[in-house]
Amino acid sequence: MKYPPEPFKIKVVERIERTTDEERRKIIREAGYNVFNIAADKIYIDLLTDSGTSAMSDNQWAGMMHGDESYAGSRNYYHFESAIKDIYGFDHVIPTHQGRVAENLLFSTICNDESVIPNNTHFDTTRANVEYNGALALDLVVDEGRDPSIIAPFKGNMDIKKLQNTLDKYGADRIPLCMITITNNSGGGQPVSMQNLRETKELLQQYDIPLYLDACRFAENAYFIKEREDGYADKSIKEIAQEMFSYADGATMSAKKDGLVNMGGFITMNDGDLAEQITNRLILIEGFPTYGGMAGRDLEAIARGLQEVLNEDYLAYRISQVRSLGEMMDEAGVPYLKPTGGHALYLNAKSFLPHIPQSQFPGQVITCALYTSAGIRAVEIGSLMFAHEDPETGETVYPDLELVRLAIPRRVYTNMQMQYVAESIIEIYKRREELRGLKIVKEAPVLRHFTARLTPVES
Ligand code: F0G
């Protein structure tokens, strides 16, 4: 067998209902051709996100029953803290109810109007939290990370030259910290190499600038290092993760990804003064420092999830499930962002539908076709999400990439269901010339993709 089969057996199942073609055509029309407006009960395979959608293990569910809901000093906090310190190795651990709160606490504490925050690529919530606090968010990923057709092992790497230029241009005083997102979600879930982490740290150290990791998918990143980087094949995932964090001064984390839970997050760091300031804010907006917006049982589920995610059998299955979806695309010539990353397949909508201009949302057209023909929910990451008006010229600026992300929840769908997904995409690809563009009939002034309503253009 080319890839490992599922390293688990199923103890509890959740029924999913099938809908008919006719029902789905009506549903998508009523939803204004926007899959965010569809009730989840009407979805067969939901690949909207891998965040908060993991299946927990029997061990995690058993841990939930050990939840100690004391306001202060819950035993589960100590389990949570020790699991994090064991892997991440920082002195302070502050729980938050999800990743963006960790970002909010960090950036609202360290940023001012002059600040500049470099990252390989900021995830949307990270960028929003940086910008909301008046700072400039810069994306400095290596050039190959911006080209969907180049096959390279570490397309998530920070471009060290661009980082050096940023330091020269703005000066170290304006850069309170530098971030690296592992894996690089907005760049296709691509990994960052150990060497790149080491080199970034070496450069920053000369200027006394701390390095923080946006660590949502740290275990998937560690698996890629084991697989692709010289010298790591015989190291355990935990050792690799520990080394990754050894080059950093702190991390923000959405445990909804590699924490294998449905809700939770944290921020962890060495700087005691910063930890104290953040803790004071935490009490104001999240909760007491030993629960930070979560129940005791949630802390226990994270403590156990973080240990489970380091399991190599699990990661081998996880990464190969995503990879095999890419290989099925290759066999049919379907264009996608290469190579497949850790958590998702990103279809390249510009090449998939060259006859539909960006002004008619080719990514959204594919997203709607996937729902209508197969009950699959993906998400457009293209013009609907990012096109905007240039404030000076008034012209519409379109993003370079027009993608459709199919994010794979952890331990949720079987490989047979993935095959169904692949066949459904291929079926649409074969009849792609029949597909027509969409136009917006209603949109909100910000983050329009969540609520916009569209309609097919007349042909
Ligand atoms: N950083 C990265 C790299 C992320 O992918 C996300 C969430 C966050 C931070 C924020 O974490 O949702 O717990 O507040 N990504 C989800 C996604 C929403 O679908 O990719 P959160």
CSV table of C-alpha atoms and ligand atoms in Angstrom, one decimal:
chain,number,residue,atom,x,y,z
A,1,MET,CA,0.0,0.0,0.0
A,2,LYS,CA,1.4,3.4,-1.0
A,3,TYR,CA,0.1,5.3,2.0
A,4,PRO,CA,-0.8,4.3,5.5
A,5,PRO,CA,-4.4,3.5,6.2
A,6,GLU,CA,-6.2,5.2,9.1
A,7,PRO,CA,-4.3,4.6,12.4
A,8,PHE,CA,-7.6,4.5,14.4
A,9,LYS,CA,-10.9,2.7,14.5
A,10,ILE,CA,-14.2,4.5,14.8
A,11,LYS,CA,-16.1,4.2,18.1
A,12,VAL,CA,-18.8,6.9,17.6
A,13,VAL,CA,-20.3,8.0,14.3
A,14,GLU,CA,-22.2,11.1,13.3
A,15,ARG,CA,-24.9,10.7,10.6
A,16,ILE,CA,-24.5,13.0,7.6
A,17,GLU,CA,-27.4,13.4,5.3
A,18,ARG,CA,-27.3,13.3,1.5
A,19,THR,CA,-29.4,15.9,-0.4
A,20,THR,CA,-30.5,15.6,-4.0
A,21,ASP,CA,-29.2,17.6,-6.9
A,22,GLU,CA,-32.4,19.4,-7.1
A,23,GLU,CA,-32.4,20.3,-3.4
A,24,ARG,CA,-28.8,21.6,-3.6
A,25,ARG,CA,-29.6,23.8,-6.6
A,26,LYS,CA,-32.4,25.4,-4.6
A,27,ILE,CA,-30.2,25.7,-1.5
A,28,ILE,CA,-27.3,27.4,-3.3
A,29,ARG,CA,-29.7,29.8,-5.0
A,30,GLU,CA,-31.3,30.7,-1.7
A,31,ALA,CA,-27.9,31.1,-0.1
A,32,GLY,CA,-27.0,33.8,-2.7
A,33,TYR,CA,-24.3,31.5,-4.2
A,34,ASN,CA,-22.3,31.8,-0.9
A,35,VAL,CA,-21.5,28.6,0.9
A,36,PHE,CA,-21.2,30.5,4.2
A,37,ASN,CA,-25.0,30.9,4.1
A,38,ILE,CA,-25.7,27.2,4.0
A,39,ALA,CA,-26.8,25.3,7.1
A,40,ALA,CA,-24.1,22.7,7.9
A,41,ASP,CA,-26.8,20.0,8.0
A,42,LYS,CA,-27.1,20.4,4.3
A,43,ILE,CA,-23.4,19.7,3.6
A,44,TYR,CA,-22.2,16.2,2.9
A,45,ILE,CA,-18.4,16.7,3.3
A,46,ASP,CA,-17.5,20.0,5.0
A,47,LEU,CA,-14.0,21.2,4.0
A,48,LEU,CA,-14.6,24.8,4.9
A,49,THR,CA,-11.8,24.6,7.6
A,50,ASP,CA,-9.6,22.3,9.5
A,51,SER,CA,-10.0,24.6,12.6
A,52,GLY,CA,-12.0,23.4,15.5
A,53,THR,CA,-13.3,20.5,13.4
A,54,SER,CA,-11.1,17.7,14.6
A,55,ALA,CA,-12.5,14.5,16.0
A,56,MET,CA,-11.2,14.0,19.6
A,57,SER,CA,-10.0,10.7,20.8
A,58,ASP,CA,-11.5,8.4,23.5
A,59,ASN,CA,-8.5,9.5,25.6
A,60,GLN,CA,-9.4,13.2,25.2
A,61,TRP,CA,-13.1,12.5,25.9
A,62,ALA,CA,-12.2,10.5,29.0
A,63,GLY,CA,-10.0,13.5,30.0
A,64,MET,CA,-13.1,15.8,29.7
A,65,MET,CA,-14.7,13.8,32.6
A,66,HIS,CA,-11.7,14.8,34.7
A,67,GLY,CA,-12.5,18.4,34.2
A,68,ASP,CA,-12.0,20.4,37.4
A,69,GLU,CA,-14.1,23.5,37.0
A,70,SER,CA,-12.6,25.5,39.9
A,71,TYR,CA,-12.3,29.2,39.2
A,72,ALA,CA,-8.7,29.3,40.3
A,73,GLY,CA,-6.0,26.7,40.2
A,74,SER,CA,-7.9,23.9,38.3
A,75,ARG,CA,-5.8,20.8,38.1
A,76,ASN,CA,-6.4,20.7,34.4
A,77,TYR,CA,-4.5,24.0,34.0
A,78,TYR,CA,-1.4,22.4,35.5
A,79,HIS,CA,-1.7,19.5,33.0
A,80,PHE,CA,-2.2,22.0,30.2
A,81,GLU,CA,0.8,24.0,31.4
A,82,SER,CA,3.1,21.1,31.7
A,83,ALA,CA,2.2,19.6,28.3
A,84,ILE,CA,2.9,23.0,26.7
A,85,LYS,CA,6.2,23.5,28.6
A,86,ASP,CA,7.3,20.0,27.7
A,87,ILE,CA,7.0,20.7,23.9
A,88,TYR,CA,7.3,24.5,23.5
A,89,GLY,CA,9.7,25.0,26.4
A,90,PHE,CA,8.8,28.6,27.3
A,91,ASP,CA,8.5,29.9,30.9
A,92,HIS,CA,5.0,31.3,30.9
A,93,VAL,CA,1.8,29.8,29.6
A,94,ILE,CA,-1.4,31.9,29.2
A,95,PRO,CA,-4.6,30.2,28.1
A,96,THR,CA,-7.0,31.9,25.7
A,97,HIS,CA,-10.2,30.6,24.2
A,98,GLN,CA,-8.8,30.7,20.6
A,99,GLY,CA,-5.8,31.8,18.6
A,100,ARG,CA,-6.9,35.3,17.7
A,101,VAL,CA,-7.3,36.3,21.3
A,102,ALA,CA,-3.7,35.3,21.9
A,103,GLU,CA,-2.8,37.5,18.9
A,104,ASN,CA,-5.0,40.3,20.2
A,105,LEU,CA,-3.4,40.2,23.6
A,106,LEU,CA,0.1,40.2,22.2
A,107,PHE,CA,-0.3,42.9,19.6
A,108,SER,CA,-2.4,45.2,21.8
A,109,THR,CA,0.4,45.1,24.3
A,110,ILE,CA,3.5,45.5,22.1
A,111,CYS,CA,2.3,47.6,19.1
A,112,ASN,CA,2.0,51.3,18.5
A,113,ASP,CA,1.4,53.4,15.4
A,114,GLU,CA,5.1,53.2,14.5
A,115,SER,CA,5.4,49.4,14.8
A,116,VAL,CA,6.3,47.0,12.0
A,117,ILE,CA,5.6,43.3,12.3
A,118,PRO,CA,7.3,41.0,9.7
A,119,ASN,CA,5.9,37.5,9.1
A,120,ASN,CA,6.4,34.9,6.4
A,121,THR,CA,2.7,35.5,5.6
A,122,HIS,CA,0.3,36.9,8.2
A,123,PHE,CA,-2.9,34.9,8.6
A,124,ASP,CA,-6.0,37.2,8.2
A,125,THR,CA,-6.7,37.4,12.0
A,126,THR,CA,-3.0,38.1,12.7
A,127,ARG,CA,-2.8,40.8,10.1
A,128,ALA,CA,-6.1,42.3,11.4
A,129,ASN,CA,-4.8,42.3,15.0
A,130,VAL,CA,-1.5,44.0,13.9
A,131,GLU,CA,-3.3,46.6,11.8
A,132,TYR,CA,-6.0,47.2,14.3
A,133,ASN,CA,-3.3,48.2,16.8
A,134,GLY,CA,-1.9,50.8,14.3
A,135,ALA,CA,1.1,48.7,13.2
A,136,LEU,CA,2.3,47.7,9.7
A,137,ALA,CA,2.0,44.0,8.8
A,138,LEU,CA,4.6,42.8,6.3
A,139,ASP,CA,4.6,39.5,4.4
A,140,LEU,CA,8.2,38.4,3.6
A,141,VAL,CA,7.8,34.8,2.4
A,142,VAL,CA,10.4,33.6,-0.1
A,143,ASP,CA,9.5,34.3,-3.8
A,144,GLU,CA,8.9,30.6,-4.6
A,145,GLY,CA,6.2,30.6,-1.9
A,146,ARG,CA,4.1,33.0,-4.1
A,147,ASP,CA,4.3,30.8,-7.3
A,148,PRO,CA,1.6,28.0,-7.2
A,149,SER,CA,3.4,25.9,-9.8
A,150,ILE,CA,6.9,25.6,-8.3
A,151,ILE,CA,7.6,22.4,-6.4
A,152,ALA,CA,10.0,23.1,-3.5
A,153,PRO,CA,10.3,21.5,0.0
A,154,PHE,CA,9.9,24.6,2.2
A,155,LYS,CA,7.8,27.2,0.4
A,156,GLY,CA,6.8,28.7,3.7
A,157,ASN,CA,10.3,30.0,4.5
A,158,MET,CA,11.0,33.6,5.6
A,159,ASP,CA,13.0,35.5,2.9
A,160,ILE,CA,16.1,36.4,5.0
A,161,LYS,CA,17.2,39.1,2.5
A,162,LYS,CA,13.8,40.8,2.6
A,163,LEU,CA,13.9,40.6,6.4
A,164,GLN,CA,17.4,42.3,6.4
A,165,ASN,CA,16.0,45.0,4.0
A,166,THR,CA,13.1,45.5,6.4
A,167,LEU,CA,15.4,45.9,9.3
A,168,ASP,CA,17.5,48.4,7.4
A,169,LYS,CA,14.5,50.3,6.1
A,170,TYR,CA,12.5,50.7,9.3
A,171,GLY,CA,15.2,50.2,12.0
A,172,ALA,CA,15.1,47.6,14.8
A,173,ASP,CA,13.5,50.0,17.2
A,174,ARG,CA,10.2,49.9,15.2
A,175,ILE,CA,10.1,46.1,15.2
A,176,PRO,CA,8.9,44.8,18.6
A,177,LEU,CA,9.0,41.3,17.3
A,178,CYS,CA,9.1,39.1,14.2
A,179,MET,CA,6.6,36.2,13.5
A,180,ILE,CA,6.8,33.1,11.5
A,181,THR,CA,3.7,31.1,10.8
A,182,ILE,CA,4.2,27.3,10.8
A,183,THR,CA,2.9,25.9,8.5
A,184,ASN,CA,2.2,29.0,6.4
A,185,ASN,CA,-1.6,28.8,6.1
A,186,SER,CA,-2.1,31.8,3.8
A,187,GLY,CA,0.6,30.5,1.5
A,188,GLY,CA,-0.9,27.1,1.0
A,189,GLY,CA,0.0,25.3,4.3
A,190,GLN,CA,3.6,25.2,3.2
A,191,PRO,CA,6.3,24.3,5.8
A,192,VAL,CA,9.3,26.3,7.2
A,193,SER,CA,12.6,24.5,7.4
A,194,MET,CA,14.7,24.3,10.6
A,195,GLN,CA,17.5,26.0,8.9
A,196,ASN,CA,15.3,28.9,8.0
A,197,LEU,CA,14.1,29.2,11.6
A,198,ARG,CA,17.8,29.1,12.8
A,199,GLU,CA,18.9,31.7,10.3
A,200,THR,CA,16.0,34.0,11.1
A,201,LYS,CA,16.8,33.8,14.7
A,202,GLU,CA,20.5,34.5,14.1
A,203,LEU,CA,19.7,37.7,12.2
A,204,LEU,CA,17.1,38.9,14.7
A,205,GLN,CA,19.4,38.2,17.6
A,206,GLN,CA,21.9,40.8,16.3
A,207,TYR,CA,19.2,43.4,16.8
A,208,ASP,CA,17.7,42.0,20.0
A,209,ILE,CA,14.3,41.4,18.3
A,210,PRO,CA,12.3,38.4,19.6
A,211,LEU,CA,11.0,35.7,17.3
A,212,TYR,CA,7.5,34.4,17.9
A,213,LEU,CA,5.9,31.4,16.1
A,214,ASP,CA,2.3,31.4,15.0
A,215,ALA,CA,2.3,27.7,15.9
A,216,CYS,CA,-1.2,26.4,15.0
A,217,ARG,CA,0.1,23.6,12.8
A,218,PHE,CA,3.5,23.0,14.4
A,219,ALA,CA,3.3,19.2,14.4
A,220,GLU,CA,2.5,19.2,10.7
A,221,ASN,CA,5.5,21.5,10.1
A,222,ALA,CA,7.7,19.2,12.2
A,223,TYR,CA,6.6,16.2,10.2
A,224,PHE,CA,7.7,17.9,6.9
A,225,ILE,CA,11.1,18.7,8.5
A,226,LYS,CA,11.5,15.0,9.4
A,227,GLU,CA,10.6,14.0,5.9
A,228,ARG,CA,12.4,16.7,3.9
A,229,GLU,CA,15.4,18.2,5.8
A,230,ASP,CA,18.8,16.5,6.1
A,231,GLY,CA,19.6,15.3,9.6
A,232,TYR,CA,16.1,14.9,10.9
A,233,ALA,CA,14.9,11.5,9.6
A,234,ASP,CA,15.9,9.8,12.8
A,235,LYS,CA,14.6,12.4,15.2
A,236,SER,CA,11.2,12.1,16.9
A,237,ILE,CA,8.5,14.7,16.1
A,238,LYS,CA,8.7,15.9,19.6
A,239,GLU,CA,12.5,16.5,19.4
A,240,ILE,CA,12.0,18.3,16.1
A,241,ALA,CA,9.2,20.5,17.6
A,242,GLN,CA,11.4,21.3,20.7
A,243,GLU,CA,14.2,22.3,18.4
A,244,MET,CA,11.9,24.5,16.3
A,245,PHE,CA,10.7,26.3,19.5
A,246,SER,CA,14.2,26.6,20.8
A,247,TYR,CA,14.9,29.3,18.1
A,248,ALA,CA,11.9,31.3,19.3
A,249,ASP,CA,11.1,33.5,22.3
A,250,GLY,CA,7.4,32.7,22.3
A,251,ALA,CA,4.4,31.4,20.4
A,252,THR,CA,0.8,32.1,19.8
A,253,MET,CA,-1.4,29.0,19.3
A,254,SER,CA,-4.8,28.2,18.1
A,255,ALA,CA,-5.3,24.7,19.6
A,256,LYS,CA,-8.2,24.2,17.2
A,257,LYS,CA,-5.7,22.9,14.7
A,258,ASP,CA,-2.8,20.8,16.1
A,259,GLY,CA,-4.3,20.8,19.6
A,260,LEU,CA,-6.9,18.4,18.2
A,261,VAL,CA,-9.7,20.1,20.0
A,262,ASN,CA,-12.8,22.1,19.0
A,263,MET,CA,-12.0,25.2,20.9
A,264,GLY,CA,-9.0,26.7,22.7
A,265,GLY,CA,-5.7,28.5,22.4
A,266,PHE,CA,-2.8,30.0,24.3
A,267,ILE,CA,0.2,32.3,24.3
A,268,THR,CA,3.5,31.2,25.7
A,269,MET,CA,6.8,33.1,26.1
A,270,ASN,CA,10.0,33.6,28.1
A,271,ASP,CA,9.6,37.4,28.7
A,272,GLY,CA,8.2,37.6,32.3
A,273,ASP,CA,7.4,41.3,32.1
A,274,LEU,CA,5.4,40.9,28.9
A,275,ALA,CA,3.7,37.8,30.4
A,276,GLU,CA,2.6,39.9,33.3
A,277,GLN,CA,1.2,42.7,31.2
A,278,ILE,CA,-0.7,40.2,29.0
A,279,THR,CA,-2.0,38.4,32.0
A,280,ASN,CA,-3.5,41.7,33.4
A,281,ARG,CA,-5.3,42.2,30.1
A,282,LEU,CA,-6.4,38.6,30.0
A,283,ILE,CA,-8.2,39.0,33.3
A,284,LEU,CA,-10.1,42.0,31.8
A,285,ILE,CA,-11.3,40.3,28.6
A,286,GLU,CA,-10.9,36.4,28.9
A,287,GLY,CA,-10.8,35.2,32.5
A,288,PHE,CA,-8.6,34.2,35.4
A,289,PRO,CA,-5.1,33.1,34.4
A,290,THR,CA,-5.7,29.5,35.1
A,291,TYR,CA,-8.6,29.1,32.7
A,292,GLY,CA,-8.5,32.1,30.3
A,293,GLY,CA,-11.8,31.7,28.6
A,294,MET,CA,-11.9,27.9,28.6
A,295,ALA,CA,-13.6,25.3,30.9
A,296,GLY,CA,-11.3,23.0,32.9
A,297,ARG,CA,-12.4,20.1,30.7
A,298,ASP,CA,-11.2,22.0,27.6
A,299,LEU,CA,-7.8,22.5,29.1
A,300,GLU,CA,-7.5,18.8,29.7
A,301,ALA,CA,-8.5,18.0,26.1
A,302,ILE,CA,-5.8,20.3,24.9
A,303,ALA,CA,-3.2,18.8,27.3
A,304,ARG,CA,-3.9,15.3,25.8
A,305,GLY,CA,-4.4,16.5,22.2
A,306,LEU,CA,-0.9,18.1,22.2
A,307,GLN,CA,0.6,14.8,23.1
A,308,GLU,CA,-1.4,12.8,20.6
A,309,VAL,CA,-0.6,15.1,17.7
A,310,LEU,CA,3.1,14.2,18.0
A,311,ASN,CA,2.3,10.6,17.1
A,312,GLU,CA,4.2,9.8,13.9
A,313,ASP,CA,1.6,7.2,12.7
A,314,TYR,CA,-1.1,9.9,13.0
A,315,LEU,CA,1.0,12.5,11.2
A,316,ALA,CA,2.0,10.1,8.4
A,317,TYR,CA,-1.6,9.3,7.8
A,318,ARG,CA,-2.7,12.9,8.1
A,319,ILE,CA,-0.1,14.3,5.6
A,320,SER,CA,-0.6,11.5,3.2
A,321,GLN,CA,-4.4,11.9,3.2
A,322,VAL,CA,-3.9,15.5,1.9
A,323,ARG,CA,-1.1,14.4,-0.4
A,324,SER,CA,-3.1,11.6,-2.0
A,325,LEU,CA,-5.8,14.1,-2.8
A,326,GLY,CA,-3.2,16.1,-4.7
A,327,GLU,CA,-2.0,13.0,-6.6
A,328,MET,CA,-5.5,12.2,-7.7
A,329,MET,CA,-5.7,15.8,-9.1
A,330,ASP,CA,-2.4,15.2,-10.9
A,331,GLU,CA,-3.8,12.1,-12.6
A,332,ALA,CA,-6.6,14.2,-14.1
A,333,GLY,CA,-4.5,17.3,-14.8
A,334,VAL,CA,-6.5,19.4,-12.4
A,335,PRO,CA,-4.4,22.6,-11.5
A,336,TYR,CA,-3.6,23.1,-7.8
A,337,LEU,CA,-1.1,24.8,-5.6
A,338,LYS,CA,2.0,22.6,-5.5
A,339,PRO,CA,3.1,20.7,-3.5
A,340,THR,CA,0.1,20.0,-1.3
A,341,GLY,CA,0.7,21.5,2.2
A,342,GLY,CA,-0.2,20.0,5.6
A,343,HIS,CA,-3.8,20.7,6.0
A,344,ALA,CA,-5.5,21.5,2.7
A,345,LEU,CA,-5.7,21.2,-1.1
A,346,TYR,CA,-5.8,24.6,-2.9
A,347,LEU,CA,-7.2,24.5,-6.4
A,348,ASN,CA,-5.8,27.1,-8.8
A,349,ALA,CA,-9.0,28.6,-10.1
A,350,LYS,CA,-7.3,30.9,-12.7
A,351,SER,CA,-6.0,27.9,-14.5
A,352,PHE,CA,-9.0,25.7,-13.8
A,353,LEU,CA,-11.4,28.3,-15.4
A,354,PRO,CA,-9.4,30.5,-17.7
A,355,HIS,CA,-12.5,31.6,-19.5
A,356,ILE,CA,-13.9,33.3,-16.4
A,357,PRO,CA,-12.3,36.6,-15.6
A,358,GLN,CA,-11.4,37.5,-12.0
A,359,SER,CA,-14.1,40.1,-12.0
A,360,GLN,CA,-16.6,37.1,-12.2
A,361,PHE,CA,-15.1,35.2,-9.3
A,362,PRO,CA,-13.8,31.9,-10.8
A,363,GLY,CA,-12.9,30.5,-7.3
A,364,GLN,CA,-16.4,31.1,-6.1
A,365,VAL,CA,-17.8,29.5,-9.3
A,366,ILE,CA,-15.8,26.3,-8.5
A,367,THR,CA,-16.9,26.5,-4.8
A,368,CYS,CA,-20.6,26.7,-5.8
A,369,ALA,CA,-20.2,23.9,-8.4
A,370,LEU,CA,-18.6,21.6,-5.8
A,371,TYR,CA,-21.6,22.2,-3.5
A,372,THR,CA,-24.2,21.9,-6.2
A,373,SER,CA,-22.9,18.7,-7.8
A,374,ALA,CA,-21.5,16.9,-4.7
A,375,GLY,CA,-22.6,18.5,-1.4
A,376,ILE,CA,-18.9,19.5,-0.7
A,377,ARG,CA,-18.2,22.8,1.0
A,378,ALA,CA,-14.9,24.4,0.3
A,379,VAL,CA,-13.9,28.1,0.5
A,380,GLU,CA,-12.9,30.7,-2.0
A,381,ILE,CA,-9.6,32.5,-1.3
A,382,GLY,CA,-9.5,34.9,-4.2
A,383,SER,CA,-11.3,37.9,-5.6
A,384,LEU,CA,-14.4,37.6,-3.5
A,385,MET,CA,-12.2,37.6,-0.4
A,386,PHE,CA,-9.5,40.0,-1.4
A,387,ALA,CA,-10.3,42.2,-4.4
A,388,HIS,CA,-10.6,45.8,-3.4
A,389,GLU,CA,-10.8,49.3,-4.7
A,390,ASP,CA,-7.6,51.3,-5.0
A,391,PRO,CA,-8.4,54.4,-2.8
A,392,GLU,CA,-6.4,56.7,-5.3
A,393,THR,CA,-7.4,55.4,-8.7
A,394,GLY,CA,-10.8,53.9,-7.8
A,395,GLU,CA,-9.9,50.9,-9.9
A,396,THR,CA,-10.4,47.3,-8.6
A,397,VAL,CA,-7.2,45.6,-7.5
A,398,TYR,CA,-7.3,41.8,-7.9
A,399,PRO,CA,-5.2,39.3,-5.9
A,400,ASP,CA,-2.4,37.4,-7.7
A,401,LEU,CA,-3.8,34.0,-6.7
A,402,GLU,CA,-7.3,32.8,-7.2
A,403,LEU,CA,-7.7,29.7,-5.0
A,404,VAL,CA,-10.3,27.4,-3.6
A,405,ARG,CA,-9.2,25.8,-0.3
A,406,LEU,CA,-10.4,22.3,0.6
A,407,ALA,CA,-9.2,22.1,4.2
A,408,ILE,CA,-9.2,18.6,5.7
A,409,PRO,CA,-10.5,18.2,9.3
A,410,ARG,CA,-8.3,15.9,11.4
A,411,ARG,CA,-9.4,12.3,11.9
A,412,VAL,CA,-12.9,13.1,10.6
A,413,TYR,CA,-13.2,11.8,7.0
A,414,THR,CA,-12.1,8.4,5.7
A,415,ASN,CA,-9.9,8.0,2.7
A,416,MET,CA,-13.0,6.7,0.7
A,417,GLN,CA,-14.7,10.0,1.4
A,418,MET,CA,-11.5,11.8,0.1
A,419,GLN,CA,-11.7,9.7,-3.0
A,420,TYR,CA,-15.3,10.9,-3.4
A,421,VAL,CA,-14.0,14.5,-3.1
A,422,ALA,CA,-11.3,13.9,-5.7
A,423,GLU,CA,-13.8,12.3,-8.2
A,424,SER,CA,-16.2,15.2,-7.7
A,425,ILE,CA,-13.6,17.8,-8.5
A,426,ILE,CA,-12.5,15.9,-11.5
A,427,GLU,CA,-16.0,15.6,-12.8
A,428,ILE,CA,-16.4,19.4,-12.6
A,429,TYR,CA,-13.0,19.9,-14.2
A,430,LYS,CA,-14.1,17.8,-17.2
A,431,ARG,CA,-17.2,20.0,-17.8
A,432,ARG,CA,-15.4,23.2,-16.8
A,433,GLU,CA,-16.3,25.0,-20.1
A,434,GLU,CA,-20.0,24.9,-19.2
A,435,LEU,CA,-19.4,26.9,-16.0
A,436,ARG,CA,-20.3,30.6,-16.0
A,437,GLY,CA,-19.2,33.5,-13.9
A,438,LEU,CA,-21.0,35.2,-10.9
A,439,LYS,CA,-21.7,38.8,-10.0
A,440,ILE,CA,-22.3,40.4,-6.6
A,441,VAL,CA,-25.8,41.7,-5.8
A,442,LYS,CA,-25.2,42.6,-2.2
A,443,GLU,CA,-22.0,43.1,-0.1
A,444,ALA,CA,-20.9,44.4,3.2
A,445,PRO,CA,-18.2,47.1,3.4
A,446,VAL,CA,-15.7,44.9,5.2
A,447,LEU,CA,-15.0,41.1,5.0
A,448,ARG,CA,-17.7,40.8,2.3
A,449,HIS,CA,-17.0,37.2,1.5
A,450,PHE,CA,-18.8,36.0,4.7
A,451,THR,CA,-22.1,37.5,3.8
A,452,ALA,CA,-22.1,38.6,0.1
A,453,ARG,CA,-24.9,37.5,-2.1
A,454,LEU,CA,-24.2,36.6,-5.7
A,455,THR,CA,-26.1,35.6,-8.9
A,456,PRO,CA,-24.9,33.9,-12.1
A,457,VAL,CA,-24.0,36.4,-14.9
A,458,GLU,CA,-26.2,36.2,-18.0
A,459,SER,CA,-24.4,34.3,-20.8
B,1,F0G,N1,-3.1,31.7,12.8
B,1,F0G,C1,-3.3,30.9,11.8
B,1,F0G,C2,-2.1,30.5,10.9
B,1,F0G,C3,-4.6,30.3,11.5
B,1,F0G,O1,-4.7,29.5,10.5
B,1,F0G,C4,-5.7,30.7,12.3
B,1,F0G,C5,-7.0,30.2,12.1
B,1,F0G,C6,-5.4,31.6,13.4
B,1,F0G,C7,-4.1,32.1,13.6
B,1,F0G,C8,-6.5,32.1,14.3
B,1,F0G,O2,-6.9,31.1,15.2
B,1,F0G,O3,-9.3,30.7,14.6
B,1,F0G,O4,-8.4,30.0,16.8
B,1,F0G,O5,-8.7,32.4,16.3
B,1,F0G,N2,-7.4,29.7,11.0
B,1,F0G,C9,-8.7,29.2,10.6
B,1,F0G,C10,-8.6,28.7,9.2
B,1,F0G,C11,-9.8,30.0,10.9
B,1,F0G,O6,-9.7,28.3,8.7
B,1,F0G,O7,-7.6,28.6,8.6
B,1,F0G,P1,-8.4,31.0,15.7
